mmCIF file with all atom_site columns, C-alpha atoms in Angstrom:
data_model
loop_
_atom_site.group_PDB
_atom_site.id
_atom_site.type_symbol
_atom_site.label_atom_id
_atom_site.label_alt_id
_atom_site.label_comp_id
_atom_site.label_asym_id
_atom_site.label_entity_id
_atom_site.label_seq_id
_atom_site.pdbx_PDB_ins_code
_atom_site.Cartn_x
_atom_site.Cartn_y
_atom_site.Cartn_z
_atom_site.occupancy
_atom_site.B_iso_or_equiv
_atom_site.pdbx_formal_charge
_atom_site.auth_seq_id
_atom_site.auth_comp_id
_atom_site.auth_asym_id
_atom_site.auth_atom_id
_atom_site.pdbx_PDB_model_num
ATOM 1   C CA . UNK O 1 1   ? 8.582  -22.484 -10.606 1.00 49.00 ? 61  UNK O CA 1
ATOM 2   C CA . UNK O 1 2   ? 10.069 -19.078 -11.379 1.00 53.00 ? 62  UNK O CA 1
ATOM 3   C CA . UNK O 1 3   ? 12.608 -19.289 -14.183 1.00 54.00 ? 63  UNK O CA 1
ATOM 4   C CA . UNK O 1 4   ? 14.444 -16.073 -13.516 1.00 51.00 ? 64  UNK O CA 1
ATOM 5   C CA . UNK O 1 5   ? 14.646 -13.347 -10.948 1.00 57.00 ? 65  UNK O CA 1
ATOM 6   C CA . UNK O 1 6   ? 14.324 -9.678  -11.645 1.00 74.00 ? 66  UNK O CA 1
ATOM 7   C CA . UNK O 1 7   ? 17.332 -7.444  -11.822 1.00 82.00 ? 67  UNK O CA 1
ATOM 8   C CA . UNK O 1 8   ? 18.215 -5.899  -8.501  1.00 88.00 ? 68  UNK O CA 1
ATOM 9   C CA . UNK O 1 9   ? 18.700 -2.256  -9.402  1.00 89.00 ? 69  UNK O CA 1
ATOM 10  C CA . UNK O 1 10  ? 16.947 -0.378  -12.195 1.00 93.00 ? 70  UNK O CA 1
ATOM 11  C CA . UNK O 1 11  ? 18.881 1.387   -14.909 1.00 95.00 ? 71  UNK O CA 1
ATOM 12  C CA . UNK O 1 12  ? 19.231 5.105   -14.343 1.00 96.00 ? 72  UNK O CA 1
ATOM 13  C CA . UNK O 1 13  ? 17.408 7.944   -16.028 1.00 97.00 ? 73  UNK O CA 1
ATOM 14  C CA . UNK O 1 14  ? 20.877 9.306   -16.889 1.00 97.00 ? 74  UNK O CA 1
ATOM 15  C CA . UNK O 1 15  ? 21.548 6.175   -18.945 1.00 97.00 ? 75  UNK O CA 1
ATOM 16  C CA . UNK O 1 16  ? 18.288 6.669   -20.863 1.00 98.00 ? 76  UNK O CA 1
ATOM 17  C CA . UNK O 1 17  ? 19.062 10.343  -21.454 1.00 98.00 ? 77  UNK O CA 1
ATOM 18  C CA . UNK O 1 18  ? 22.498 9.423   -22.862 1.00 98.00 ? 78  UNK O CA 1
ATOM 19  C CA . UNK O 1 19  ? 20.874 6.902   -25.225 1.00 98.00 ? 79  UNK O CA 1
ATOM 20  C CA . UNK O 1 20  ? 18.214 9.319   -26.418 1.00 98.00 ? 80  UNK O CA 1
ATOM 21  C CA . UNK O 1 21  ? 20.809 12.098  -26.926 1.00 98.00 ? 81  UNK O CA 1
ATOM 22  C CA . UNK O 1 22  ? 22.944 9.868   -29.192 1.00 98.00 ? 82  UNK O CA 1
ATOM 23  C CA . UNK O 1 23  ? 20.573 7.257   -30.526 1.00 98.00 ? 83  UNK O CA 1
ATOM 24  C CA . UNK O 1 24  ? 22.708 6.477   -33.581 1.00 97.00 ? 84  UNK O CA 1
ATOM 25  C CA . UNK O 1 25  ? 25.632 5.418   -31.366 1.00 97.00 ? 85  UNK O CA 1
ATOM 26  C CA . UNK O 1 26  ? 23.211 3.341   -29.317 1.00 98.00 ? 86  UNK O CA 1
ATOM 27  C CA . UNK O 1 27  ? 22.060 1.584   -32.493 1.00 98.00 ? 87  UNK O CA 1
ATOM 28  C CA . UNK O 1 28  ? 25.660 0.786   -33.447 1.00 97.00 ? 88  UNK O CA 1
ATOM 29  C CA . UNK O 1 29  ? 26.310 -0.722  -30.020 1.00 96.00 ? 89  UNK O CA 1
ATOM 30  C CA . UNK O 1 30  ? 22.974 -2.547  -30.053 1.00 97.00 ? 90  UNK O CA 1
ATOM 31  C CA . UNK O 1 31  ? 23.829 -4.150  -33.401 1.00 97.00 ? 91  UNK O CA 1
ATOM 32  C CA . UNK O 1 32  ? 27.174 -5.288  -31.980 1.00 96.00 ? 92  UNK O CA 1
ATOM 33  C CA . UNK O 1 33  ? 25.426 -6.752  -28.922 1.00 96.00 ? 93  UNK O CA 1
ATOM 34  C CA . UNK O 1 34  ? 23.025 -8.755  -31.097 1.00 96.00 ? 94  UNK O CA 1
ATOM 35  C CA . UNK O 1 35  ? 25.929 -10.180 -33.104 1.00 95.00 ? 95  UNK O CA 1
ATOM 36  C CA . UNK O 1 36  ? 27.730 -11.127 -29.891 1.00 95.00 ? 96  UNK O CA 1
ATOM 37  C CA . UNK O 1 37  ? 24.578 -12.681 -28.417 1.00 95.00 ? 97  UNK O CA 1
ATOM 38  C CA . UNK O 1 38  ? 24.157 -14.872 -31.491 1.00 97.00 ? 98  UNK O CA 1
ATOM 39  C CA . UNK O 1 39  ? 27.809 -15.905 -31.309 1.00 96.00 ? 99  UNK O CA 1
ATOM 40  C CA . UNK O 1 40  ? 27.478 -16.668 -27.580 1.00 97.00 ? 100 UNK O CA 1
ATOM 41  C CA . UNK O 1 41  ? 24.654 -19.115 -28.218 1.00 97.00 ? 101 UNK O CA 1
ATOM 42  C CA . UNK O 1 42  ? 26.629 -20.860 -30.931 1.00 98.00 ? 102 UNK O CA 1
ATOM 43  C CA . UNK O 1 43  ? 29.666 -20.910 -28.641 1.00 97.00 ? 103 UNK O CA 1
ATOM 44  C CA . UNK O 1 44  ? 27.606 -22.886 -26.099 1.00 97.00 ? 104 UNK O CA 1
ATOM 45  C CA . UNK O 1 45  ? 26.710 -25.319 -28.893 1.00 98.00 ? 105 UNK O CA 1
ATOM 46  C CA . UNK O 1 46  ? 30.375 -25.697 -29.863 1.00 97.00 ? 106 UNK O CA 1
ATOM 47  C CA . UNK O 1 47  ? 31.667 -26.071 -26.289 1.00 96.00 ? 107 UNK O CA 1
ATOM 48  C CA . UNK O 1 48  ? 28.924 -28.347 -24.968 1.00 96.00 ? 108 UNK O CA 1
ATOM 49  C CA . UNK O 1 49  ? 27.717 -30.561 -27.849 1.00 97.00 ? 109 UNK O CA 1
ATOM 50  C CA . UNK O 1 50  ? 26.893 -33.306 -25.332 1.00 96.00 ? 110 UNK O CA 1
ATOM 51  C CA . UNK O 1 51  ? 24.233 -31.114 -23.662 1.00 97.00 ? 111 UNK O CA 1
ATOM 52  C CA . UNK O 1 52  ? 21.673 -32.343 -26.166 1.00 97.00 ? 112 UNK O CA 1
ATOM 53  C CA . UNK O 1 53  ? 18.657 -31.305 -24.060 1.00 97.00 ? 113 UNK O CA 1
ATOM 54  C CA . UNK O 1 54  ? 19.424 -27.614 -24.655 1.00 98.00 ? 114 UNK O CA 1
ATOM 55  C CA . UNK O 1 55  ? 21.030 -27.593 -28.108 1.00 98.00 ? 115 UNK O CA 1
ATOM 56  C CA . UNK O 1 56  ? 17.761 -26.903 -29.998 1.00 98.00 ? 116 UNK O CA 1
ATOM 57  C CA . UNK O 1 57  ? 16.989 -23.932 -27.718 1.00 97.00 ? 117 UNK O CA 1
ATOM 58  C CA . UNK O 1 58  ? 20.526 -22.550 -28.062 1.00 98.00 ? 118 UNK O CA 1
ATOM 59  C CA . UNK O 1 59  ? 20.398 -22.844 -31.850 1.00 98.00 ? 119 UNK O CA 1
ATOM 60  C CA . UNK O 1 60  ? 16.957 -21.221 -32.028 1.00 97.00 ? 120 UNK O CA 1
ATOM 61  C CA . UNK O 1 61  ? 18.068 -18.389 -29.749 1.00 97.00 ? 121 UNK O CA 1
ATOM 62  C CA . UNK O 1 62  ? 21.236 -17.864 -31.789 1.00 97.00 ? 122 UNK O CA 1
ATOM 63  C CA . UNK O 1 63  ? 19.144 -17.553 -34.937 1.00 97.00 ? 123 UNK O CA 1
ATOM 64  C CA . UNK O 1 64  ? 16.702 -15.190 -33.230 1.00 96.00 ? 124 UNK O CA 1
ATOM 65  C CA . UNK O 1 65  ? 19.569 -12.962 -32.050 1.00 97.00 ? 125 UNK O CA 1
ATOM 66  C CA . UNK O 1 66  ? 20.908 -12.864 -35.605 1.00 97.00 ? 126 UNK O CA 1
ATOM 67  C CA . UNK O 1 67  ? 17.430 -11.850 -36.799 1.00 97.00 ? 127 UNK O CA 1
ATOM 68  C CA . UNK O 1 68  ? 17.501 -9.065  -34.202 1.00 97.00 ? 128 UNK O CA 1
ATOM 69  C CA . UNK O 1 69  ? 20.844 -7.954  -35.610 1.00 97.00 ? 129 UNK O CA 1
ATOM 70  C CA . UNK O 1 70  ? 19.336 -7.893  -39.100 1.00 98.00 ? 130 UNK O CA 1
ATOM 71  C CA . UNK O 1 71  ? 16.386 -5.813  -37.857 1.00 97.00 ? 131 UNK O CA 1
ATOM 72  C CA . UNK O 1 72  ? 18.667 -3.334  -36.058 1.00 98.00 ? 132 UNK O CA 1
ATOM 73  C CA . UNK O 1 73  ? 20.832 -3.095  -39.170 1.00 98.00 ? 133 UNK O CA 1
ATOM 74  C CA . UNK O 1 74  ? 17.770 -2.256  -41.301 1.00 97.00 ? 134 UNK O CA 1
ATOM 75  C CA . UNK O 1 75  ? 16.862 0.471   -38.832 1.00 96.00 ? 135 UNK O CA 1
ATOM 76  C CA . UNK O 1 76  ? 20.434 1.785   -39.033 1.00 97.00 ? 136 UNK O CA 1
ATOM 77  C CA . UNK O 1 77  ? 20.350 1.701   -42.834 1.00 97.00 ? 137 UNK O CA 1
ATOM 78  C CA . UNK O 1 78  ? 17.143 3.723   -42.879 1.00 96.00 ? 138 UNK O CA 1
ATOM 79  C CA . UNK O 1 79  ? 18.824 6.333   -40.683 1.00 96.00 ? 139 UNK O CA 1
ATOM 80  C CA . UNK O 1 80  ? 22.100 6.348   -42.634 1.00 97.00 ? 140 UNK O CA 1
ATOM 81  C CA . UNK O 1 81  ? 24.068 4.828   -39.755 1.00 97.00 ? 141 UNK O CA 1
ATOM 82  C CA . UNK O 1 82  ? 26.931 2.442   -40.525 1.00 97.00 ? 142 UNK O CA 1
ATOM 83  C CA . UNK O 1 83  ? 28.090 -0.516  -38.501 1.00 96.00 ? 143 UNK O CA 1
ATOM 84  C CA . UNK O 1 84  ? 31.189 0.111   -36.437 1.00 91.00 ? 144 UNK O CA 1
ATOM 85  C CA . UNK O 1 85  ? 34.412 -1.070  -38.064 1.00 88.00 ? 145 UNK O CA 1
ATOM 86  C CA . UNK O 1 86  ? 35.263 -3.332  -35.124 1.00 88.00 ? 146 UNK O CA 1
ATOM 87  C CA . UNK O 1 87  ? 33.356 -4.599  -32.118 1.00 85.00 ? 147 UNK O CA 1
ATOM 88  C CA . UNK O 1 88  ? 34.729 -3.022  -28.959 1.00 81.00 ? 148 UNK O CA 1
ATOM 89  C CA . UNK O 1 89  ? 35.051 -4.888  -25.683 1.00 86.00 ? 149 UNK O CA 1
ATOM 90  C CA . UNK O 1 90  ? 31.962 -4.585  -23.539 1.00 91.00 ? 150 UNK O CA 1
ATOM 91  C CA . UNK O 1 91  ? 33.015 -3.459  -20.028 1.00 93.00 ? 151 UNK O CA 1
ATOM 92  C CA . UNK O 1 92  ? 29.781 -4.879  -18.564 1.00 95.00 ? 152 UNK O CA 1
ATOM 93  C CA . UNK O 1 93  ? 30.279 -8.387  -19.939 1.00 94.00 ? 153 UNK O CA 1
ATOM 94  C CA . UNK O 1 94  ? 34.013 -8.276  -19.214 1.00 94.00 ? 154 UNK O CA 1
ATOM 95  C CA . UNK O 1 95  ? 33.373 -7.422  -15.540 1.00 95.00 ? 155 UNK O CA 1
ATOM 96  C CA . UNK O 1 96  ? 30.838 -10.244 -15.170 1.00 96.00 ? 156 UNK O CA 1
ATOM 97  C CA . UNK O 1 97  ? 33.036 -12.832 -16.890 1.00 94.00 ? 157 UNK O CA 1
ATOM 98  C CA . UNK O 1 98  ? 35.885 -12.168 -14.440 1.00 94.00 ? 158 UNK O CA 1
ATOM 99  C CA . UNK O 1 99  ? 33.664 -13.484 -11.632 1.00 95.00 ? 159 UNK O CA 1
ATOM 100 C CA . UNK O 1 100 ? 32.883 -16.923 -13.113 1.00 95.00 ? 160 UNK O CA 1
ATOM 101 C CA . UNK O 1 101 ? 33.763 -20.208 -11.493 1.00 91.00 ? 161 UNK O CA 1
ATOM 102 C CA . UNK O 1 102 ? 36.963 -21.686 -12.896 1.00 91.00 ? 162 UNK O CA 1
ATOM 103 C CA . UNK O 1 103 ? 35.981 -25.384 -13.060 1.00 94.00 ? 163 UNK O CA 1
ATOM 104 C CA . UNK O 1 104 ? 34.278 -26.785 -16.162 1.00 93.00 ? 164 UNK O CA 1
ATOM 105 C CA . UNK O 1 105 ? 30.842 -27.448 -14.613 1.00 96.00 ? 165 UNK O CA 1
ATOM 106 C CA . UNK O 1 106 ? 30.879 -24.176 -12.698 1.00 96.00 ? 166 UNK O CA 1
ATOM 107 C CA . UNK O 1 107 ? 31.749 -22.214 -15.825 1.00 96.00 ? 167 UNK O CA 1
ATOM 108 C CA . UNK O 1 108 ? 28.901 -23.913 -17.682 1.00 97.00 ? 168 UNK O CA 1
ATOM 109 C CA . UNK O 1 109 ? 26.413 -22.989 -14.949 1.00 98.00 ? 169 UNK O CA 1
ATOM 110 C CA . UNK O 1 110 ? 27.763 -19.461 -14.659 1.00 98.00 ? 170 UNK O CA 1
ATOM 111 C CA . UNK O 1 111 ? 27.708 -18.984 -18.424 1.00 97.00 ? 171 UNK O CA 1
ATOM 112 C CA . UNK O 1 112 ? 24.007 -19.817 -18.539 1.00 97.00 ? 172 UNK O CA 1
ATOM 113 C CA . UNK O 1 113 ? 23.154 -17.637 -15.544 1.00 97.00 ? 173 UNK O CA 1
ATOM 114 C CA . UNK O 1 114 ? 25.205 -14.663 -16.742 1.00 96.00 ? 174 UNK O CA 1
ATOM 115 C CA . UNK O 1 115 ? 23.335 -14.964 -20.040 1.00 96.00 ? 175 UNK O CA 1
ATOM 116 C CA . UNK O 1 116 ? 20.045 -14.933 -18.124 1.00 95.00 ? 176 UNK O CA 1
ATOM 117 C CA . UNK O 1 117 ? 21.012 -11.825 -16.182 1.00 95.00 ? 177 UNK O CA 1
ATOM 118 C CA . UNK O 1 118 ? 22.254 -9.821  -19.137 1.00 93.00 ? 178 UNK O CA 1
ATOM 119 C CA . UNK O 1 119 ? 19.236 -10.784 -21.247 1.00 94.00 ? 179 UNK O CA 1
ATOM 120 C CA . UNK O 1 120 ? 17.012 -9.605  -18.393 1.00 93.00 ? 180 UNK O CA 1
ATOM 121 C CA . UNK O 1 121 ? 18.956 -6.313  -18.162 1.00 95.00 ? 181 UNK O CA 1
ATOM 122 C CA . UNK O 1 122 ? 18.678 -5.917  -21.918 1.00 94.00 ? 182 UNK O CA 1
ATOM 123 C CA . UNK O 1 123 ? 14.929 -6.405  -21.681 1.00 93.00 ? 183 UNK O CA 1
ATOM 124 C CA . UNK O 1 124 ? 14.652 -3.764  -18.963 1.00 94.00 ? 184 UNK O CA 1
ATOM 125 C CA . UNK O 1 125 ? 16.647 -1.286  -21.024 1.00 96.00 ? 185 UNK O CA 1
ATOM 126 C CA . UNK O 1 126 ? 14.769 -2.015  -24.249 1.00 96.00 ? 186 UNK O CA 1
ATOM 127 C CA . UNK O 1 127 ? 11.514 -1.337  -22.390 1.00 95.00 ? 187 UNK O CA 1
ATOM 128 C CA . UNK O 1 128 ? 12.893 2.013   -21.235 1.00 96.00 ? 188 UNK O CA 1
ATOM 129 C CA . UNK O 1 129 ? 13.798 2.894   -24.833 1.00 97.00 ? 189 UNK O CA 1
ATOM 130 C CA . UNK O 1 130 ? 10.379 1.722   -26.076 1.00 97.00 ? 190 UNK O CA 1
ATOM 131 C CA . UNK O 1 131 ? 8.596  3.859   -23.497 1.00 97.00 ? 191 UNK O CA 1
ATOM 132 C CA . UNK O 1 132 ? 10.724 6.948   -24.204 1.00 97.00 ? 192 UNK O CA 1
ATOM 133 C CA . UNK O 1 133 ? 11.264 6.984   -27.955 1.00 97.00 ? 193 UNK O CA 1
ATOM 134 C CA . UNK O 1 134 ? 9.070  9.512   -29.795 1.00 97.00 ? 194 UNK O CA 1
ATOM 135 C CA . UNK O 1 135 ? 9.001  7.510   -33.048 1.00 96.00 ? 195 UNK O CA 1
ATOM 136 C CA . UNK O 1 136 ? 6.123  4.992   -32.771 1.00 97.00 ? 196 UNK O CA 1
ATOM 137 C CA . UNK O 1 137 ? 7.810  2.477   -35.104 1.00 95.00 ? 197 UNK O CA 1
ATOM 138 C CA . UNK O 1 138 ? 11.042 2.483   -33.109 1.00 96.00 ? 198 UNK O CA 1
ATOM 139 C CA . UNK O 1 139 ? 9.052  2.287   -29.860 1.00 97.00 ? 199 UNK O CA 1
ATOM 140 C CA . UNK O 1 140 ? 7.160  -0.753  -31.216 1.00 96.00 ? 200 UNK O CA 1
ATOM 141 C CA . UNK O 1 141 ? 10.407 -2.371  -32.350 1.00 96.00 ? 201 UNK O CA 1
ATOM 142 C CA . UNK O 1 142 ? 11.976 -2.027  -28.901 1.00 96.00 ? 202 UNK O CA 1
ATOM 143 C CA . UNK O 1 143 ? 8.821  -3.292  -27.208 1.00 94.00 ? 203 UNK O CA 1
ATOM 144 C CA . UNK O 1 144 ? 9.099  -6.466  -29.324 1.00 94.00 ? 204 UNK O CA 1
ATOM 145 C CA . UNK O 1 145 ? 12.749 -6.842  -28.353 1.00 94.00 ? 205 UNK O CA 1
ATOM 146 C CA . UNK O 1 146 ? 11.949 -6.279  -24.678 1.00 91.00 ? 206 UNK O CA 1
ATOM 147 C CA . UNK O 1 147 ? 9.526  -9.228  -24.734 1.00 88.00 ? 207 UNK O CA 1
ATOM 148 C CA . UNK O 1 148 ? 12.054 -11.403 -26.554 1.00 90.00 ? 208 UNK O CA 1
ATOM 149 C CA . UNK O 1 149 ? 14.918 -10.610 -24.163 1.00 89.00 ? 209 UNK O CA 1
ATOM 150 C CA . UNK O 1 150 ? 12.740 -11.386 -21.138 1.00 87.00 ? 210 UNK O CA 1
ATOM 151 C CA . UNK O 1 151 ? 11.935 -14.770 -22.702 1.00 89.00 ? 211 UNK O CA 1
ATOM 152 C CA . UNK O 1 152 ? 15.634 -15.444 -23.257 1.00 92.00 ? 212 UNK O CA 1
ATOM 153 C CA . UNK O 1 153 ? 16.338 -14.602 -19.619 1.00 91.00 ? 213 UNK O CA 1
ATOM 154 C CA . UNK O 1 154 ? 13.851 -17.287 -18.568 1.00 93.00 ? 214 UNK O CA 1
ATOM 155 C CA . UNK O 1 155 ? 15.178 -19.814 -21.068 1.00 95.00 ? 215 UNK O CA 1
ATOM 156 C CA . UNK O 1 156 ? 18.760 -19.707 -19.810 1.00 96.00 ? 216 UNK O CA 1
ATOM 157 C CA . UNK O 1 157 ? 17.620 -20.474 -16.249 1.00 95.00 ? 217 UNK O CA 1
ATOM 158 C CA . UNK O 1 158 ? 15.448 -23.295 -17.596 1.00 95.00 ? 218 UNK O CA 1
ATOM 159 C CA . UNK O 1 159 ? 18.497 -24.687 -19.418 1.00 97.00 ? 219 UNK O CA 1
ATOM 160 C CA . UNK O 1 160 ? 20.535 -24.629 -16.196 1.00 97.00 ? 220 UNK O CA 1
ATOM 161 C CA . UNK O 1 161 ? 17.788 -26.519 -14.362 1.00 97.00 ? 221 UNK O CA 1
ATOM 162 C CA . UNK O 1 162 ? 18.310 -29.428 -16.772 1.00 97.00 ? 222 UNK O CA 1
ATOM 163 C CA . UNK O 1 163 ? 21.745 -30.064 -15.257 1.00 98.00 ? 223 UNK O CA 1
ATOM 164 C CA . UNK O 1 164 ? 21.909 -28.596 -11.754 1.00 98.00 ? 224 UNK O CA 1
ATOM 165 C CA . UNK O 1 165 ? 19.727 -28.838 -8.634  1.00 97.00 ? 225 UNK O CA 1
ATOM 166 C CA . UNK O 1 166 ? 17.173 -26.073 -8.252  1.00 96.00 ? 226 UNK O CA 1
ATOM 167 C CA . UNK O 1 167 ? 18.699 -24.839 -4.998  1.00 97.00 ? 227 UNK O CA 1
ATOM 168 C CA . UNK O 1 168 ? 22.143 -24.462 -6.597  1.00 97.00 ? 228 UNK O CA 1
ATOM 169 C CA . UNK O 1 169 ? 20.753 -22.699 -9.664  1.00 97.00 ? 229 UNK O CA 1
ATOM 170 C CA . UNK O 1 170 ? 18.748 -20.156 -7.679  1.00 95.00 ? 230 UNK O CA 1
ATOM 171 C CA . UNK O 1 171 ? 21.473 -19.581 -5.112  1.00 96.00 ? 231 UNK O CA 1
ATOM 172 C CA . UNK O 1 172 ? 23.996 -18.862 -7.858  1.00 96.00 ? 232 UNK O CA 1
ATOM 173 C CA . UNK O 1 173 ? 21.443 -16.785 -9.803  1.00 96.00 ? 233 UNK O CA 1
ATOM 174 C CA . UNK O 1 174 ? 20.944 -14.604 -6.722  1.00 95.00 ? 234 UNK O CA 1
ATOM 175 C CA . UNK O 1 175 ? 24.710 -14.168 -6.558  1.00 96.00 ? 235 UNK O CA 1
ATOM 176 C CA . UNK O 1 176 ? 24.771 -13.053 -10.193 1.00 96.00 ? 236 UNK O CA 1
ATOM 177 C CA . UNK O 1 177 ? 21.884 -10.645 -9.708  1.00 95.00 ? 237 UNK O CA 1
ATOM 178 C CA . UNK O 1 178 ? 23.822 -8.988  -6.874  1.00 96.00 ? 238 UNK O CA 1
ATOM 179 C CA . UNK O 1 179 ? 27.058 -8.886  -8.875  1.00 96.00 ? 239 UNK O CA 1
ATOM 180 C CA . UNK O 1 180 ? 25.332 -7.553  -11.981 1.00 96.00 ? 240 UNK O CA 1
ATOM 181 C CA . UNK O 1 181 ? 23.766 -4.717  -9.970  1.00 95.00 ? 241 UNK O CA 1
ATOM 182 C CA . UNK O 1 182 ? 27.198 -3.692  -8.680  1.00 96.00 ? 242 UNK O CA 1
ATOM 183 C CA . UNK O 1 183 ? 28.705 -3.833  -12.162 1.00 96.00 ? 243 UNK O CA 1
ATOM 184 C CA . UNK O 1 184 ? 25.912 -1.621  -13.563 1.00 96.00 ? 244 UNK O CA 1
ATOM 185 C CA . UNK O 1 185 ? 26.390 0.930   -10.767 1.00 94.00 ? 245 UNK O CA 1
ATOM 186 C CA . UNK O 1 186 ? 30.078 1.267   -11.684 1.00 94.00 ? 246 UNK O CA 1
ATOM 187 C CA . UNK O 1 187 ? 29.701 1.496   -15.458 1.00 94.00 ? 247 UNK O CA 1
ATOM 188 C CA . UNK O 1 188 ? 30.282 4.829   -17.155 1.00 94.00 ? 248 UNK O CA 1
ATOM 189 C CA . UNK O 1 189 ? 27.097 6.349   -18.570 1.00 96.00 ? 249 UNK O CA 1
ATOM 190 C CA . UNK O 1 190 ? 27.194 6.084   -22.356 1.00 95.00 ? 250 UNK O CA 1
ATOM 191 C CA . UNK O 1 191 ? 24.894 5.605   -25.337 1.00 96.00 ? 251 UNK O CA 1
ATOM 192 C CA . UNK O 1 192 ? 25.300 1.835   -25.288 1.00 95.00 ? 252 UNK O CA 1
ATOM 193 C CA . UNK O 1 193 ? 23.192 -1.113  -24.203 1.00 95.00 ? 253 UNK O CA 1
ATOM 194 C CA . UNK O 1 194 ? 25.542 -1.816  -21.287 1.00 91.00 ? 254 UNK O CA 1
#
């Protein structure tokens, strides 16, 4: 059984060029994204404490995302880059969240599947950075993150399959893959993960 589906449209070369031209800004945004990803996992734990089958995975993923934040911060420190004073809204996540179901169960399913899709997109983009970055250490670091994000994408679908029929999960996942592709097409190009 496939636990996630690939993203529909690849990220553009223009996006990669923007990242490589202002890598320090990309690092600042990446650090913010890792903090938000950790918080998202813990938010699932807080909102759905009765979903005991997935709590250990959510906690472990939250910790792993925080470790990613720490690693990005160390990279920033070495380059003399500070964290941003405040975390800006992410237009990508904001656009996806507007499309969620409004009922409790639907929002739970959509939350897991949106997480799968944006982890998968993050993996794709980290691979692009790993393949393009001239510094071998940074390239290695982003290759490690690419593998981790792909795993997270699978895990969120697996979590959804604990509570919803396979047909519903994959039908809704296909919907999210289509929506995510449209959102990415309409995002401004900037040195940011999304």
